[in-house]
Short mmCIF file of C-alpha atoms in Angstrom, two decimals:
data_model
loop_
_atom_site.label_atom_id
_atom_site.label_comp_id
_atom_site.label_asym_id
_atom_site.label_seq_id
_atom_site.Cartn_x
_atom_site.Cartn_y
_atom_site.Cartn_z
CA MET L 1 -3.98 92.61 25.59
CA THR L 2 -5.94 95.41 24.47
CA GLN L 3 -4.60 97.67 26.96
CA GLN L 4 -2.01 100.42 26.26
CA PRO L 5 1.46 99.19 27.22
CA VAL L 6 3.05 100.72 30.23
CA ILE L 7 6.52 100.87 28.48
CA GLU L 8 7.10 100.50 24.81
CA ALA L 9 10.71 100.69 23.35
CA ARG L 10 10.95 100.52 19.65
CA ARG L 11 14.33 99.98 18.23
CA ILE L 12 16.15 102.27 20.87
CA ASN L 13 19.88 103.09 20.45
CA LYS L 14 22.35 104.47 23.15
CA HIS L 15 25.81 105.50 22.52
CA PHE L 16 28.47 106.48 25.25
CA ASP L 17 31.27 108.30 23.56
CA GLY L 18 31.25 105.88 20.53
CA PHE L 19 30.53 102.96 22.46
CA GLN L 20 27.11 101.42 21.52
CA ALA L 21 25.55 100.49 24.96
CA LEU L 22 22.07 99.66 23.32
CA SER L 23 21.41 98.69 19.70
CA GLU L 24 17.97 98.51 18.26
CA VAL L 25 16.43 97.32 21.54
CA SER L 26 12.63 96.75 21.32
CA LEU L 27 10.38 95.62 24.44
CA THR L 28 6.99 95.84 25.39
CA VAL L 29 6.00 95.80 29.09
CA HIS L 30 2.12 95.54 29.71
CA GLN L 31 0.28 96.54 32.77
CA GLY L 32 0.90 94.00 35.62
CA GLU L 33 3.60 92.28 33.75
CA ARG L 34 6.83 91.21 35.51
CA VAL L 35 9.66 91.33 33.54
CA VAL L 36 13.26 90.09 34.48
CA VAL L 37 16.26 91.25 32.55
CA CYS L 38 19.49 89.42 32.91
CA GLY L 39 22.71 88.91 30.95
CA PRO L 40 26.36 89.38 31.48
CA SER L 41 27.81 92.53 32.87
CA GLY L 42 28.04 95.36 30.34
CA SER L 43 25.42 93.90 28.29
CA GLY L 44 23.31 97.12 28.39
CA LYS L 45 20.76 95.80 31.00
CA SER L 46 21.07 98.76 33.63
CA THR L 47 21.35 101.50 30.56
CA LEU L 48 18.15 99.90 29.19
CA ILE L 49 16.05 100.38 32.28
CA ARG L 50 17.79 103.93 33.03
CA CYS L 51 16.37 104.89 29.56
CA PHE L 52 13.02 103.82 30.89
CA ASN L 53 12.82 106.65 33.50
CA GLY L 54 14.90 109.13 31.60
CA LEU L 55 18.11 108.87 33.58
CA GLU L 56 19.70 108.12 30.55
CA ALA L 57 18.77 109.57 27.33
CA HIS L 58 18.27 107.31 24.20
CA ASP L 59 19.58 108.40 21.07
CA GLY L 60 17.75 106.59 18.41
CA GLY L 61 14.39 104.70 18.10
CA ASN L 62 11.12 105.65 20.12
CA LEU L 63 10.49 104.87 23.75
CA ILE L 64 6.83 105.46 24.92
CA VAL L 65 6.27 105.42 28.79
CA ASP L 66 2.65 105.69 29.87
CA GLY L 67 1.52 106.60 26.41
CA ARG L 68 4.09 109.59 26.19
CA GLU L 69 7.29 109.83 24.51
CA MET L 70 10.20 109.60 26.77
CA ALA L 71 13.27 111.74 25.72
CA ALA L 72 15.71 113.83 27.73
CA ASP L 73 13.94 117.08 26.45
CA SER L 74 10.56 115.81 27.21
CA PRO L 75 8.47 118.69 28.78
CA HIS L 76 6.64 115.99 30.86
CA ILE L 77 9.74 114.05 31.80
CA ARG L 78 9.17 115.05 35.59
CA GLN L 79 5.82 113.79 35.27
CA LEU L 80 6.73 110.42 33.79
CA ARG L 81 9.36 110.13 36.40
CA GLN L 82 6.61 110.22 39.13
CA ASP L 83 4.95 107.38 37.44
CA VAL L 84 8.10 105.25 37.12
CA GLY L 85 9.62 104.16 40.36
CA MET L 86 13.32 103.33 40.42
CA VAL L 87 15.49 101.15 42.93
CA PHE L 88 19.22 101.37 42.75
CA GLN L 89 21.79 99.11 43.42
CA GLN L 90 23.62 101.60 45.84
CA PHE L 91 20.10 102.34 47.31
CA ASN L 92 20.75 106.09 47.08
CA LEU L 93 18.96 107.09 50.13
CA PHE L 94 19.16 110.76 51.31
CA PRO L 95 21.63 110.28 54.25
CA HIS L 96 20.80 113.99 55.83
CA LEU L 97 16.98 112.78 56.18
CA THR L 98 15.36 110.39 58.48
CA VAL L 99 13.71 107.24 56.94
CA LEU L 100 10.39 108.95 57.39
CA GLU L 101 11.71 112.20 55.71
CA ASN L 102 13.24 110.07 52.90
CA LEU L 103 9.74 108.70 52.15
CA THR L 104 7.78 112.02 52.45
CA ILE L 105 10.12 114.36 50.52
CA GLY L 106 8.88 113.40 47.24
CA PRO L 107 5.13 113.24 47.94
CA ARG L 108 5.45 116.38 49.82
CA LYS L 109 7.80 118.59 47.49
CA VAL L 110 6.91 116.86 44.08
CA ARG L 111 3.18 115.80 44.61
CA GLY L 112 2.54 118.74 46.90
CA LEU L 113 0.73 116.65 49.64
CA PRO L 114 0.36 118.07 52.95
CA ARG L 115 2.68 116.63 55.58
CA ALA L 116 0.09 114.50 57.51
CA LYS L 117 -1.05 113.00 54.33
CA ALA L 118 2.44 112.19 53.23
CA GLU L 119 3.44 110.79 56.52
CA ALA L 120 0.38 108.24 56.48
CA LEU L 121 1.38 107.20 53.23
CA ALA L 122 5.06 106.72 54.22
CA ARG L 123 4.10 104.67 57.38
CA LYS L 124 1.75 102.60 55.05
CA TYR L 125 4.70 101.73 52.86
CA LEU L 126 7.26 101.17 55.58
CA GLU L 127 4.46 98.68 56.91
CA ARG L 128 4.60 97.08 53.46
CA VAL L 129 8.27 96.60 53.30
CA ARG L 130 8.16 95.60 56.98
CA ILE L 131 10.22 98.23 58.78
CA PRO L 132 7.63 100.40 60.21
CA GLU L 133 9.77 100.65 63.49
CA GLN L 134 12.74 102.40 61.75
CA ALA L 135 10.78 105.55 60.78
CA ASP L 136 12.85 107.92 62.80
CA LYS L 137 16.29 106.60 62.28
CA ARG L 138 18.69 107.91 59.73
CA PRO L 139 19.72 105.65 56.81
CA ASP L 140 23.37 104.93 58.08
CA GLN L 141 21.76 103.30 61.21
CA LEU L 142 20.09 100.70 59.23
CA SER L 143 21.52 97.32 57.68
CA GLY L 144 21.92 97.27 53.78
CA GLY L 145 18.93 95.03 53.40
CA GLN L 146 16.75 97.57 55.55
CA GLN L 147 18.26 100.45 53.55
CA GLN L 148 17.26 98.70 50.44
CA ARG L 149 13.62 98.28 51.48
CA VAL L 150 13.56 101.96 52.58
CA ALA L 151 14.42 102.60 49.01
CA ILE L 152 11.80 100.54 47.67
CA ALA L 153 9.21 102.23 50.03
CA ARG L 154 10.49 105.55 48.98
CA ALA L 155 9.78 104.76 45.15
CA LEU L 156 6.41 103.22 46.22
CA CYS L 157 5.33 106.43 47.98
CA MET L 158 5.15 108.27 44.67
CA GLU L 159 2.65 105.62 43.74
CA PRO L 160 4.15 104.72 40.57
CA ARG L 161 2.59 102.85 37.71
CA VAL L 162 5.76 100.68 37.19
CA MET L 163 8.65 99.80 39.45
CA LEU L 164 12.21 99.74 37.86
CA PHE L 165 14.81 97.65 39.94
CA ASP L 166 18.48 98.07 38.86
CA GLU L 167 20.27 95.05 40.48
CA PRO L 168 18.73 95.61 43.96
CA THR L 169 20.55 92.96 45.53
CA SER L 170 23.97 93.14 44.10
CA ALA L 171 25.48 95.57 46.82
CA LEU L 172 23.98 93.58 49.82
CA ASP L 173 25.55 90.94 52.15
CA PRO L 174 24.39 87.47 51.20
CA GLU L 175 22.30 87.30 54.44
CA MET L 176 20.32 90.24 53.59
CA ILE L 177 19.22 89.35 50.00
CA GLY L 178 16.40 87.35 51.15
CA GLU L 179 14.56 90.05 53.00
CA VAL L 180 14.85 92.46 50.02
CA LEU L 181 13.65 89.71 47.64
CA ASP L 182 10.78 88.78 50.08
CA VAL L 183 9.47 92.22 49.72
CA MET L 184 9.78 92.29 45.94
CA VAL L 185 7.95 88.94 45.71
CA ASP L 186 5.21 90.54 47.83
CA LEU L 187 5.11 93.35 45.52
CA ALA L 188 4.78 91.36 42.44
CA THR L 189 2.03 89.23 44.01
CA SER L 190 0.22 92.44 44.59
CA GLY L 191 0.03 93.15 40.91
CA MET L 192 2.61 95.81 40.57
CA THR L 193 4.19 96.16 37.21
CA MET L 194 7.90 95.47 37.52
CA VAL L 195 11.05 95.57 35.29
CA VAL L 196 13.80 93.88 37.28
CA VAL L 197 17.63 93.71 36.48
CA THR L 198 18.95 91.00 38.65
CA HIS L 199 21.22 87.79 38.71
CA GLU L 200 18.81 86.18 41.34
CA MET L 201 17.48 83.34 39.20
CA GLY L 202 15.36 81.92 41.96
CA PHE L 203 13.45 85.19 42.17
CA ALA L 204 13.10 85.25 38.45
CA ARG L 205 11.75 81.59 38.34
CA LYS L 206 9.40 82.63 41.21
CA VAL L 207 7.85 85.96 39.65
CA ALA L 208 8.80 86.65 36.17
CA ASP L 209 6.08 86.41 33.45
CA ARG L 210 9.04 87.08 30.74
CA MET L 211 12.82 86.65 30.88
CA VAL L 212 14.82 88.88 28.74
CA PHE L 213 18.38 88.03 27.99
CA MET L 214 20.66 90.54 26.83
CA GLU L 215 24.14 90.67 25.42
CA ALA L 216 26.26 93.23 23.87
CA GLY L 217 23.50 95.90 23.99
CA ARG L 218 21.09 93.63 22.17
CA ILE L 219 18.05 91.51 23.35
CA VAL L 220 19.13 88.13 22.30
CA GLU L 221 16.21 86.17 23.68
CA ILE L 222 12.85 86.87 25.34
CA SER L 223 10.94 83.74 26.59
CA PRO L 224 8.75 82.61 29.50
CA PRO L 225 10.93 81.53 32.57
CA GLU L 226 10.04 77.89 32.35
CA LYS L 227 11.18 77.68 28.96
CA PHE L 228 14.20 80.09 29.56
CA PHE L 229 15.53 77.97 32.43
CA SER L 230 14.87 74.49 30.65
CA THR L 231 15.51 75.07 27.16
CA PRO L 232 16.96 78.27 26.24
CA GLU L 233 16.82 79.20 22.58
CA THR L 234 20.19 80.62 22.03
CA GLY L 235 23.76 79.13 22.71
CA ARG L 236 24.64 82.43 24.82
CA ALA L 237 21.81 82.36 26.95
CA LYS L 238 22.48 78.61 27.81
CA LEU L 239 26.32 79.42 28.40
CA PHE L 240 25.37 82.41 30.58
CA LEU L 241 22.98 80.20 32.71
CA ASN L 242 25.42 77.41 33.07
CA GLN L 243 27.96 80.01 34.52
CA ILE L 244 25.60 81.45 36.82
CA LEU L 245 23.55 78.24 38.01
CA GLY L 246 26.37 75.69 37.46
CA HIS L 247 27.95 75.79 40.80
CA MET Q 1 66.94 109.34 66.27
CA ARG Q 2 63.62 107.79 67.37
CA ARG Q 3 64.77 107.94 71.21
CA LEU Q 4 65.59 111.63 70.81
CA ARG Q 5 62.16 111.92 69.50
CA ARG Q 6 60.46 109.99 72.28
CA THR Q 7 62.62 112.33 74.78
CA LEU Q 8 61.53 115.48 73.32
CA ASN Q 9 57.79 114.07 73.52
CA VAL Q 10 57.80 113.71 77.13
CA PRO Q 11 55.07 116.32 78.29
CA ALA Q 12 57.44 118.07 80.82
CA VAL Q 13 60.19 118.14 78.37
CA ALA Q 14 57.91 119.37 75.49
CA VAL Q 15 56.66 122.27 77.60
CA ALA Q 16 59.83 123.28 78.76
CA LEU Q 17 61.48 123.32 75.36
CA TYR Q 18 58.40 125.44 74.03
CA ALA Q 19 58.64 127.89 77.01
CA ALA Q 20 62.31 127.97 76.24
CA ILE Q 21 61.74 128.87 72.53
CA MET Q 22 59.16 131.49 73.33
CA ALA Q 23 61.48 133.21 75.81
CA GLY Q 24 64.15 133.24 73.34
CA ILE Q 25 62.12 135.16 70.71
CA VAL Q 26 60.86 137.52 73.41
CA TRP Q 27 64.50 138.08 74.74
CA ALA Q 28 65.92 138.67 71.29
CA SER Q 29 63.05 141.24 70.33
CA TYR Q 30 63.61 142.80 73.86
CA THR Q 31 67.05 143.16 73.86
CA GLY Q 32 67.20 144.03 70.15
CA ALA Q 33 64.95 147.12 71.14
CA GLN Q 34 67.08 147.91 74.08
CA GLN Q 35 70.23 148.16 71.84
CA MET Q 36 68.49 150.49 69.58
CA GLY Q 37 67.40 152.43 72.75
CA TYR Q 38 63.68 151.64 72.25
CA ASN Q 39 61.56 153.38 74.90
CA TRP Q 40 58.85 150.74 75.97
CA GLN Q 41 55.68 152.39 77.12
CA TRP Q 42 53.31 149.43 77.55
CA TYR Q 43 51.55 151.34 80.28
CA ARG Q 44 50.02 153.83 77.80
CA VAL Q 45 48.33 150.99 75.76
CA PRO Q 46 45.22 150.17 77.67
CA LYS Q 47 43.66 153.54 77.40
CA TYR Q 48 43.53 153.00 73.68
CA PHE Q 49 41.19 150.02 74.59
CA TYR Q 50 39.08 151.75 77.12
CA THR Q 51 38.90 154.84 79.28
CA LEU Q 52 37.22 155.09 82.47
CA THR Q 53 35.19 158.31 82.72
CA GLU Q 54 32.36 159.45 85.12
CA GLY Q 55 29.79 158.23 82.37
CA GLY Q 56 31.39 154.71 82.71
CA ILE Q 57 33.62 152.73 80.51
CA GLN Q 58 34.31 154.47 77.17
CA PRO Q 59 35.80 152.36 74.42
CA GLY Q 60 39.05 153.37 73.14
CA GLU Q 61 40.24 153.81 69.71
CA ILE Q 62 41.39 150.04 69.05
CA LEU Q 63 38.03 148.73 70.02
CA ILE Q 64 36.32 151.14 67.91
CA GLY Q 65 38.63 150.10 65.07
CA LEU Q 66 38.17 146.41 65.84
CA TRP Q 67 34.36 146.89 65.49
CA ALA Q 68 34.71 148.51 62.15
CA SER Q 69 36.96 145.73 61.09
CA ILE Q 70 34.30 143.31 61.95
CA ARG Q 71 31.51 145.27 60.47
CA LEU Q 72 33.54 145.63 57.34
CA SER Q 73 34.60 141.86 57.03
CA ALA Q 74 31.12 140.72 57.81
CA ALA Q 75 29.61 143.05 55.11
CA ALA Q 76 32.25 141.80 52.67
CA PHE Q 77 31.93 138.02 53.64
CA ALA Q 78 28.15 138.34 53.15
CA LEU Q 79 28.60 139.96 49.77
CA ALA Q 80 31.32 137.56 48.88
CA THR Q 81 29.11 134.62 49.58
CA LEU Q 82 26.24 135.80 47.34
CA LEU Q 83 28.75 136.78 44.53
CA GLY Q 84 30.45 133.18 45.07
CA ALA Q 85 27.05 131.30 44.98
CA ALA Q 86 26.02 133.30 41.57
CA VAL Q 87 29.29 132.46 40.03
CA ALA Q 88 29.33 128.95 41.01
CA MET Q 89 25.68 128.70 39.81
CA LEU Q 90 26.67 130.15 36.55
CA ARG Q 91 29.79 127.73 36.17
CA MET Q 92 27.39 124.79 36.92
CA SER Q 93 24.46 126.07 34.81
CA GLY Q 94 25.37 123.99 31.92
CA LEU Q 95 25.20 127.19 29.74
CA ILE Q 96 28.06 127.94 27.41
CA VAL Q 97 27.55 131.74 28.04
CA GLY Q 98 27.36 131.20 32.01
CA LYS Q 99 30.59 129.03 31.96
CA GLY Q 100 32.30 131.66 29.90
CA VAL Q 101 31.56 134.57 32.04
CA SER Q 102 32.30 132.80 35.25
CA VAL Q 103 35.61 131.41 34.13
CA VAL Q 104 36.54 134.96 32.71
CA TYR Q 105 35.66 136.52 36.22
CA LEU Q 106 37.51 134.07 38.19
CA GLU Q 107 40.64 134.22 35.97
CA LEU Q 108 40.61 138.01 35.94
CA ILE Q 109 40.15 138.22 39.82
CA ARG Q 110 42.72 135.57 40.55
CA ASN Q 111 45.39 137.25 38.67
CA ILE Q 112 45.04 140.88 39.87
CA PRO Q 113 46.76 141.66 43.12
CA LEU Q 114 44.40 142.65 45.83
CA LEU Q 115 46.04 145.98 46.25
CA VAL Q 116 45.72 146.88 42.71
CA LEU Q 117 42.11 145.67 42.85
CA LEU Q 118 41.41 148.08 45.55
CA TYR Q 119 42.92 151.03 43.58
CA LEU Q 120 40.57 150.04 40.63
CA PHE Q 121 37.57 150.30 42.84
CA TYR Q 122 38.63 153.39 44.79
CA TYR Q 123 40.38 155.61 42.14
CA VAL Q 124 38.46 154.43 39.23
CA LEU Q 125 34.91 152.91 39.73
CA GLY Q 126 34.81 155.19 42.83
CA PRO Q 127 34.67 158.38 41.07
CA ILE Q 128 32.47 156.85 38.13
CA PHE Q 129 29.91 155.19 40.42
CA GLY Q 130 30.16 157.60 43.22
CA LEU Q 131 31.56 155.06 45.63
CA THR Q 132 32.45 156.04 49.32
CA ARG Q 133 35.74 154.54 50.61
CA TRP Q 134 33.61 152.36 52.91
CA SER Q 135 31.68 150.85 50.02
CA ALA Q 136 34.79 150.55 47.71
CA ALA Q 137 36.65 148.69 50.63
CA ILE Q 138 33.56 146.32 50.89
CA LEU Q 139 33.25 145.64 47.18
CA THR Q 140 37.02 144.98 46.77
CA LEU Q 141 37.15 142.40 49.39
CA ALA Q 142 33.95 140.95 48.38
CA VAL Q 143 34.93 140.51 44.65
CA PHE Q 144 38.47 139.43 45.51
CA HIS Q 145 37.18 136.74 48.03
CA SER Q 146 34.00 135.49 45.64
CA ALA Q 147 36.39 133.68 43.63
CA LEU Q 148 37.58 131.24 46.09
CA ILE Q 149 34.24 130.96 47.67
CA SER Q 150 32.63 130.16 44.35
CA GLU Q 151 35.28 127.30 43.95
CA ILE Q 152 34.23 126.09 47.56
CA PHE Q 153 30.72 125.91 46.63
CA ARG Q 154 31.30 124.18 43.51
CA ALA Q 155 33.60 121.63 45.09
CA GLY Q 156 31.13 121.18 47.93
CA ILE Q 157 28.39 120.29 45.39
CA ASN Q 158 30.42 118.19 43.32
CA SER Q 159 31.53 116.15 46.65
CA VAL Q 160 28.01 114.89 46.83
CA ALA Q 161 27.54 111.53 45.14
CA ARG Q 162 25.97 111.38 41.65
CA GLY Q 163 23.56 108.82 42.87
CA GLN Q 164 22.06 111.62 45.16
CA TRP Q 165 21.11 113.57 41.84
CA GLU Q 166 19.67 110.59 40.15
CA ALA Q 167 17.64 109.32 43.23
CA ALA Q 168 16.12 113.00 43.40
CA ASP Q 169 15.58 112.79 39.60
CA ALA Q 170 13.93 109.44 40.00
CA ILE Q 171 11.20 110.72 42.19
CA GLY Q 172 10.37 113.55 39.68
CA MET Q 173 12.32 116.53 41.52
CA SER Q 174 13.24 119.57 39.38
CA ARG Q 175 17.05 120.70 39.45
CA ALA Q 176 16.07 123.39 41.84
CA GLN Q 177 14.22 121.14 44.36
CA ALA Q 178 17.06 118.70 44.22
CA SER Q 179 19.51 121.22 44.96
CA ILE Q 180 17.62 122.75 47.76
CA TYR Q 181 16.48 119.56 49.71
CA ILE Q 182 19.09 116.97 48.71
CA ILE Q 183 22.40 118.46 47.47
CA ILE Q 184 22.90 121.53 49.26
CA PRO Q 185 22.16 120.32 52.83
CA GLN Q 186 24.52 117.45 52.18
CA SER Q 187 27.53 119.67 50.74
CA VAL Q 188 27.22 122.10 53.64
CA ARG Q 189 29.46 119.95 55.88
CA PHE Q 190 32.13 119.77 53.01
CA MET Q 191 31.86 123.59 52.62
CA LEU Q 192 32.19 124.84 56.16
CA PRO Q 193 35.80 124.28 56.96
CA PRO Q 194 37.18 125.95 53.89
CA LEU Q 195 34.65 128.68 54.23
CA THR Q 196 36.03 129.44 57.75
CA GLY Q 197 39.44 129.53 56.38
CA GLU Q 198 38.35 131.96 53.66
CA ALA Q 199 36.58 134.35 56.35
CA VAL Q 200 40.02 134.24 58.29
CA HIS Q 201 41.78 135.06 55.27
CA LEU Q 202 39.22 137.90 54.49
CA ILE Q 203 39.65 139.56 57.93
CA LYS Q 204 43.29 139.50 57.35
CA SER Q 205 43.02 141.02 54.13
CA SER Q 206 40.95 143.75 55.16
CA ALA Q 207 44.01 145.27 56.78
CA ILE Q 208 44.90 146.40 53.36
CA VAL Q 209 41.93 148.95 52.98
CA SER Q 210 43.89 151.07 55.65
CA VAL Q 211 45.85 152.34 52.40
CA ILE Q 212 42.67 154.05 51.43
CA ALA Q 213 42.28 155.47 54.90
CA VAL Q 214 39.11 153.51 55.84
CA ALA Q 215 38.92 153.92 59.67
CA GLU Q 216 39.32 150.32 60.81
CA LEU Q 217 41.86 148.44 63.06
CA THR Q 218 44.90 148.88 60.92
CA THR Q 219 44.15 152.58 60.35
CA VAL Q 220 43.49 153.37 63.93
CA GLY Q 221 46.96 151.61 64.68
CA ARG Q 222 48.66 153.79 62.27
CA ASN Q 223 46.78 156.87 63.73
CA ILE Q 224 47.70 156.13 67.30
CA ILE Q 225 51.37 155.63 66.41
CA SER Q 226 51.78 158.99 64.65
CA ASP Q 227 50.14 160.42 67.84
CA SER Q 228 52.19 158.46 70.26
CA TYR Q 229 55.44 157.22 68.51
CA MET Q 230 54.79 153.79 70.31
CA SER Q 231 55.07 151.68 67.13
CA PHE Q 232 56.51 148.55 68.61
CA GLU Q 233 53.79 148.08 71.14
CA ILE Q 234 50.76 149.12 68.93
CA TRP Q 235 51.87 146.89 66.12
CA PHE Q 236 52.13 144.00 68.64
CA THR Q 237 48.79 145.07 69.89
CA VAL Q 238 47.27 145.25 66.49
CA ALA Q 239 48.54 141.84 65.44
CA ALA Q 240 47.38 140.37 68.93
CA VAL Q 241 43.87 141.74 68.31
CA TYR Q 242 43.71 140.35 64.82
CA LEU Q 243 44.83 137.03 66.09
CA ALA Q 244 42.19 136.88 68.99
CA LEU Q 245 39.51 137.63 66.39
CA THR Q 246 40.41 134.95 63.80
CA LEU Q 247 40.98 132.37 66.67
CA VAL Q 248 37.55 133.11 67.97
CA LEU Q 249 36.04 132.81 64.48
CA SER Q 250 38.01 129.35 64.05
CA PHE Q 251 37.11 127.99 67.48
CA GLY Q 252 33.23 128.95 66.80
CA ALA Q 253 33.46 127.31 63.32
CA SER Q 254 34.97 124.07 64.63
CA ALA Q 255 32.22 123.86 67.26
CA LEU Q 256 29.71 124.43 64.45
CA GLU Q 257 31.33 121.72 62.68
CA ARG Q 258 31.17 119.13 65.32
CA ARG Q 259 27.47 119.85 65.50
CA PHE Q 260 27.05 119.23 61.88
CA ASN Q 261 28.87 116.08 62.02
CA LEU Q 262 27.00 114.71 65.11
CA ASN Q 263 23.66 115.11 63.38
#
């Protein structure tokens, strides 16, 4: 690839009160690529993608997002965040706003779009996540799966260059996981650059270009899914896959 | 024990008991007053509320005093809210100086008696800055109550989940935008009940400004008594007027809360 990578992490570190959450993590994500990050809990997956949009500030190494250095004190951090969409495990919808307002508040207040344009944008993405009929409801009137799809649409409304997903289905009841994954597969097929932290290995197999396996704050293995799932290089990854696929 | 409680909670029994207790209190006060030879003159009280003249109904001294108390409390509460918001913002600004200034302010205000604070404003700062009694009274009440109001704001802001800040950050909002559009609207319903309590508290503590002779409800009560020697009737009346004012405020606020919760 000759194009500039969307995310380029070079040996980044992150400490929390003496605990090293990330150590010397390097990862490059190119335009249009779908990367799935997995690993046991506490391995630093969430911390890594939270660094990618500056919700956590890395404290060592270089992190270049969209061609610019991402750091807590970057003057352009707000600009960068608009280009990096984030979907949270707990949805984090704004409960005092309707679904439509949840979607338009970013474009209107941050991007400065007029209301009519923002609403047209919002309705387009609600269509995309297949819940156009819920526009005027409040988040707490929706099911978990619908809420997470609204959250995906909210991130898409900022028209980001890359979408980050932090365990998007972990807080959902099992019967709602499918509808969220369908939307994500759809998004992947449309060419969106995605970094997804998830334990949904079926989804990973379907859409991932590369699998990233983390343990204890390090990237232990990066390989294409067909290789990762059949013949993982490391014993740790093999053990992890056995644990989550073995029953 | 349980049977006794059940019997006492039968509506008819409960009402009768309540009436009996209230009657007991009234009877005790009345006979106590009789024994000391107190001359009740309730019939003279209404004219302090209003008088009828050929020009129509004229408000009496108590109503004029009540209106002054309302204006005083409203002005002080508005100022206290502004001060409280400023102190809460300093406290949460993440600036060491801001935090230092606000903590010292809070500790100072909390640990000075209200009466002393009033004397400071009226007898010390008053002459220095040329404050009238009215403005010294407003400032005292505002400063005193701003301390607790700032804590109410802080607690309200902190009771909004952290994920809300993160979601606002993630769509590129500035701290100010996140506060205005996301955090503050959600924290209002946490703040409303304690703010109402503080408003009631302020109305009650506003009575203290009668010591510097600001012409509000309590001062009016004192003046009427020195004219009429009806101390029992007038103090009962003044207490009832304060009670009516704070009850109206509390009921209004709970109606407001219900609206916020429904939406």
